[in-house]
């Protein structure tokens, strides 16, 4: 390889490995927190009709006005709070980091949590401080407060519910973190549709609180659309970093249409939430398997058997889930399954049963 690469690509980037997304092939796909349901045929037809009118020759509306209004209503963004859209919430994390990045500045999050917080901090040349969760994956408030005092973070990301653990942090602990934080706290509500808990209505109580959501886990992962709600003064700064046409024409039209029919998505997410309980009970009843409580559309569970072997066996039997054992530490022995259709969940349970037998 050329010395030019070692000369010019930053060491922090060279040390990274690219975010790996495995090919599901013919497998039942329960690895990525996707909604497994499609739309009724009439709805698909109406959507295609709407797409006919999309002006692909024009740049998209840079502020996505119509879609923003629809999202405000669908996500119950409080009056007076601003909204910024991103090409997935991943892009919003990146925009926030770019706006605060400077050498030595810190992004903080509990560990284990969403890997993008750490990766994006690294992309932006920032320090990342991960604060271990307790053994039951609850927030270790004392450890968080100590870390905040020691490494004052520009931004703290709190996934609520957390990924990959699935639990919801104690709301009072989250409030204590917001109060102690010298900078921003972003409450990442990617799994809002399954959680029945939110900080959205608390926006405005603290001038450093932002709430981030995405339509991905609700059933629109293919569109790439996330949103950030919070005080206008903060969002005006982030909006300077946002690339002008980050939400493309097809996404604007399609998301607007889907949210117009939000009842269909809500029925699907309600079904998934109910099926999560059935799946959780089945896992809890299986010897050698211990599921962690979940308020999301996935379940983290630990197996007594070798987790890598269980994962490989499931895959060989046509079921792809996520193996978290390689992450080690508190995730040793852990696997994560996304709640699928009832028949997919049954196929998974059967494959798991034979994997650990
Ligand atoms: C999936 C996920 C995201 C990313 O959502 P996109 O909008 O699809 O980029 C963000 N945060 C958490 C905690 C997630 O699990």
JSON list of N, CA and C and ligand atoms in Angstrom, two decimals, residues 33 87-91 93 114 117 159 161 163 188 190-191 212-217 221 224-226, ligand 1:
[
{"chain": "A", "resi": 33, "resn": "UNK", "atom": "N", "xyz": [-33.31, -4.74, 13.60]},
{"chain": "A", "resi": 33, "resn": "UNK", "atom": "CA", "xyz": [-34.40, -3.95, 14.16]},
{"chain": "A", "resi": 33, "resn": "UNK", "atom": "C", "xyz": [-35.34, -3.36, 13.11]},
{"chain": "A", "resi": 87, "resn": "UNK", "atom": "N", "xyz": [-30.51, 12.60, 7.20]},
{"chain": "A", "resi": 87, "resn": "UNK", "atom": "CA", "xyz": [-30.52, 11.41, 6.37]},
{"chain": "A", "resi": 87, "resn": "UNK", "atom": "C", "xyz": [-30.28, 10.20, 7.29]},
{"chain": "A", "resi": 88, "resn": "UNK", "atom": "N", "xyz": [-31.33, 9.86, 8.03]},
{"chain": "A", "resi": 88, "resn": "UNK", "atom": "CA", "xyz": [-31.20, 8.90, 9.14]},
{"chain": "A", "resi": 88, "resn": "UNK", "atom": "C", "xyz": [-30.73, 9.65, 10.37]},
{"chain": "A", "resi": 89, "resn": "UNK", "atom": "N", "xyz": [-31.00, 9.10, 11.55]},
{"chain": "A", "resi": 89, "resn": "UNK", "atom": "CA", "xyz": [-30.48, 9.80, 12.74]},
{"chain": "A", "resi": 89, "resn": "UNK", "atom": "C", "xyz": [-28.96, 9.66, 12.81]},
{"chain": "A", "resi": 90, "resn": "UNK", "atom": "N", "xyz": [-28.40, 8.68, 12.13]},
{"chain": "A", "resi": 90, "resn": "UNK", "atom": "CA", "xyz": [-26.93, 8.60, 12.04]},
{"chain": "A", "resi": 90, "resn": "UNK", "atom": "C", "xyz": [-26.35, 9.94, 11.54]},
{"chain": "A", "resi": 91, "resn": "UNK", "atom": "N", "xyz": [-27.00, 10.51, 10.53]},
{"chain": "A", "resi": 91, "resn": "UNK", "atom": "CA", "xyz": [-26.47, 11.77, 10.01]},
{"chain": "A", "resi": 91, "resn": "UNK", "atom": "C", "xyz": [-26.62, 12.90, 11.03]},
{"chain": "A", "resi": 93, "resn": "UNK", "atom": "N", "xyz": [-26.39, 12.57, 14.28]},
{"chain": "A", "resi": 93, "resn": "UNK", "atom": "CA", "xyz": [-25.28, 12.40, 15.22]},
{"chain": "A", "resi": 93, "resn": "UNK", "atom": "C", "xyz": [-24.02, 13.04, 14.63]},
{"chain": "A", "resi": 114, "resn": "UNK", "atom": "N", "xyz": [-25.13, 2.40, 21.50]},
{"chain": "A", "resi": 114, "resn": "UNK", "atom": "CA", "xyz": [-25.11, 2.44, 20.04]},
{"chain": "A", "resi": 114, "resn": "UNK", "atom": "C", "xyz": [-23.68, 2.77, 19.56]},
{"chain": "A", "resi": 117, "resn": "UNK", "atom": "N", "xyz": [-22.05, 6.31, 18.16]},
{"chain": "A", "resi": 117, "resn": "UNK", "atom": "CA", "xyz": [-21.60, 7.46, 18.95]},
{"chain": "A", "resi": 117, "resn": "UNK", "atom": "C", "xyz": [-20.08, 7.49, 18.97]},
{"chain": "A", "resi": 159, "resn": "UNK", "atom": "N", "xyz": [-29.25, 6.66, 24.68]},
{"chain": "A", "resi": 159, "resn": "UNK", "atom": "CA", "xyz": [-30.27, 5.96, 23.88]},
{"chain": "A", "resi": 159, "resn": "UNK", "atom": "C", "xyz": [-31.36, 5.48, 24.83]},
{"chain": "A", "resi": 161, "resn": "UNK", "atom": "N", "xyz": [-35.16, 3.83, 24.67]},
{"chain": "A", "resi": 161, "resn": "UNK", "atom": "CA", "xyz": [-34.40, 2.71, 25.25]},
{"chain": "A", "resi": 161, "resn": "UNK", "atom": "C", "xyz": [-33.02, 2.56, 24.61]},
{"chain": "A", "resi": 163, "resn": "UNK", "atom": "N", "xyz": [-29.75, 0.62, 22.97]},
{"chain": "A", "resi": 163, "resn": "UNK", "atom": "CA", "xyz": [-29.38, -0.42, 22.03]},
{"chain": "A", "resi": 163, "resn": "UNK", "atom": "C", "xyz": [-27.91, -0.72, 22.30]},
{"chain": "A", "resi": 188, "resn": "UNK", "atom": "N", "xyz": [-31.72, 9.84, 22.59]},
{"chain": "A", "resi": 188, "resn": "UNK", "atom": "CA", "xyz": [-31.92, 9.18, 21.30]},
{"chain": "A", "resi": 188, "resn": "UNK", "atom": "C", "xyz": [-33.08, 8.19, 21.42]},
{"chain": "A", "resi": 190, "resn": "UNK", "atom": "N", "xyz": [-34.74, 6.28, 19.27]},
{"chain": "A", "resi": 190, "resn": "UNK", "atom": "CA", "xyz": [-34.91, 5.49, 18.04]},
{"chain": "A", "resi": 190, "resn": "UNK", "atom": "C", "xyz": [-36.02, 4.45, 18.19]},
{"chain": "A", "resi": 191, "resn": "UNK", "atom": "N", "xyz": [-36.23, 3.96, 19.44]},
{"chain": "A", "resi": 191, "resn": "UNK", "atom": "CA", "xyz": [-37.21, 2.88, 19.67]},
{"chain": "A", "resi": 191, "resn": "UNK", "atom": "C", "xyz": [-38.48, 3.39, 20.32]},
{"chain": "A", "resi": 212, "resn": "UNK", "atom": "N", "xyz": [-33.87, 13.09, 19.82]},
{"chain": "A", "resi": 212, "resn": "UNK", "atom": "CA", "xyz": [-33.65, 12.62, 18.45]},
{"chain": "A", "resi": 212, "resn": "UNK", "atom": "C", "xyz": [-34.54, 11.39, 18.21]},
{"chain": "A", "resi": 213, "resn": "UNK", "atom": "N", "xyz": [-35.13, 11.35, 17.05]},
{"chain": "A", "resi": 213, "resn": "UNK", "atom": "CA", "xyz": [-35.93, 10.17, 16.67]},
{"chain": "A", "resi": 213, "resn": "UNK", "atom": "C", "xyz": [-35.63, 9.78, 15.24]},
{"chain": "A", "resi": 214, "resn": "UNK", "atom": "N", "xyz": [-36.15, 8.62, 14.85]},
{"chain": "A", "resi": 214, "resn": "UNK", "atom": "CA", "xyz": [-35.97, 8.15, 13.49]},
{"chain": "A", "resi": 214, "resn": "UNK", "atom": "C", "xyz": [-37.24, 7.44, 13.06]},
{"chain": "A", "resi": 215, "resn": "UNK", "atom": "N", "xyz": [-37.52, 7.39, 11.77]},
{"chain": "A", "resi": 215, "resn": "UNK", "atom": "CA", "xyz": [-38.65, 6.59, 11.30]},
{"chain": "A", "resi": 215, "resn": "UNK", "atom": "C", "xyz": [-38.19, 5.17, 10.95]},
{"chain": "A", "resi": 216, "resn": "UNK", "atom": "N", "xyz": [-36.89, 4.90, 11.09]},
{"chain": "A", "resi": 216, "resn": "UNK", "atom": "CA", "xyz": [-36.35, 3.60, 10.66]},
{"chain": "A", "resi": 216, "resn": "UNK", "atom": "C", "xyz": [-37.01, 2.42, 11.36]},
{"chain": "A", "resi": 217, "resn": "UNK", "atom": "N", "xyz": [-37.08, 2.48, 12.69]},
{"chain": "A", "resi": 217, "resn": "UNK", "atom": "CA", "xyz": [-37.53, 1.32, 13.42]},
{"chain": "A", "resi": 217, "resn": "UNK", "atom": "C", "xyz": [-39.05, 1.20, 13.39]},
{"chain": "A", "resi": 221, "resn": "UNK", "atom": "N", "xyz": [-37.14, 2.08, 7.38]},
{"chain": "A", "resi": 221, "resn": "UNK", "atom": "CA", "xyz": [-35.67, 2.09, 7.43]},
{"chain": "A", "resi": 221, "resn": "UNK", "atom": "C", "xyz": [-35.06, 2.41, 6.07]},
{"chain": "A", "resi": 224, "resn": "UNK", "atom": "N", "xyz": [-34.28, 6.37, 5.08]},
{"chain": "A", "resi": 224, "resn": "UNK", "atom": "CA", "xyz": [-33.24, 7.14, 5.76]},
{"chain": "A", "resi": 224, "resn": "UNK", "atom": "C", "xyz": [-33.77, 8.52, 6.16]},
{"chain": "A", "resi": 225, "resn": "UNK", "atom": "N", "xyz": [-34.43, 8.56, 7.28]},
{"chain": "A", "resi": 225, "resn": "UNK", "atom": "CA", "xyz": [-34.98, 9.83, 7.78]},
{"chain": "A", "resi": 225, "resn": "UNK", "atom": "C", "xyz": [-34.97, 9.83, 9.30]},
{"chain": "A", "resi": 226, "resn": "UNK", "atom": "N", "xyz": [-34.27, 10.82, 9.85]},
{"chain": "A", "resi": 226, "resn": "UNK", "atom": "CA", "xyz": [-34.27, 11.01, 11.29]},
{"chain": "A", "resi": 226, "resn": "UNK", "atom": "C", "xyz": [-34.59, 12.46, 11.60]},
{"chain": "B", "resi": 1, "resn": "LIG", "atom": "C1", "xyz": [-30.93, 2.25, 14.78]},
{"chain": "B", "resi": 1, "resn": "LIG", "atom": "C2", "xyz": [-30.48, 3.33, 15.69]},
{"chain": "B", "resi": 1, "resn": "LIG", "atom": "C3", "xyz": [-30.20, 4.61, 15.20]},
{"chain": "B", "resi": 1, "resn": "LIG", "atom": "C4", "xyz": [-30.05, 4.88, 13.73]},
{"chain": "B", "resi": 1, "resn": "LIG", "atom": "O1", "xyz": [-31.19, 5.19, 13.10]},
{"chain": "B", "resi": 1, "resn": "LIG", "atom": "P1", "xyz": [-31.21, 5.69, 11.59]},
{"chain": "B", "resi": 1, "resn": "LIG", "atom": "O2", "xyz": [-32.22, 6.75, 11.63]},
{"chain": "B", "resi": 1, "resn": "LIG", "atom": "O3", "xyz": [-31.63, 4.49, 10.81]},
{"chain": "B", "resi": 1, "resn": "LIG", "atom": "O4", "xyz": [-29.86, 6.20, 11.20]},
{"chain": "B", "resi": 1, "resn": "LIG", "atom": "C5", "xyz": [-29.90, 5.61, 16.10]},
{"chain": "B", "resi": 1, "resn": "LIG", "atom": "N1", "xyz": [-29.83, 5.36, 17.41]},
{"chain": "B", "resi": 1, "resn": "LIG", "atom": "C6", "xyz": [-30.04, 4.14, 17.92]},
{"chain": "B", "resi": 1, "resn": "LIG", "atom": "C7", "xyz": [-29.94, 3.92, 19.39]},
{"chain": "B", "resi": 1, "resn": "LIG", "atom": "C8", "xyz": [-30.36, 3.08, 17.07]},
{"chain": "B", "resi": 1, "resn": "LIG", "atom": "O5", "xyz": [-30.52, 1.84, 17.56]}
]
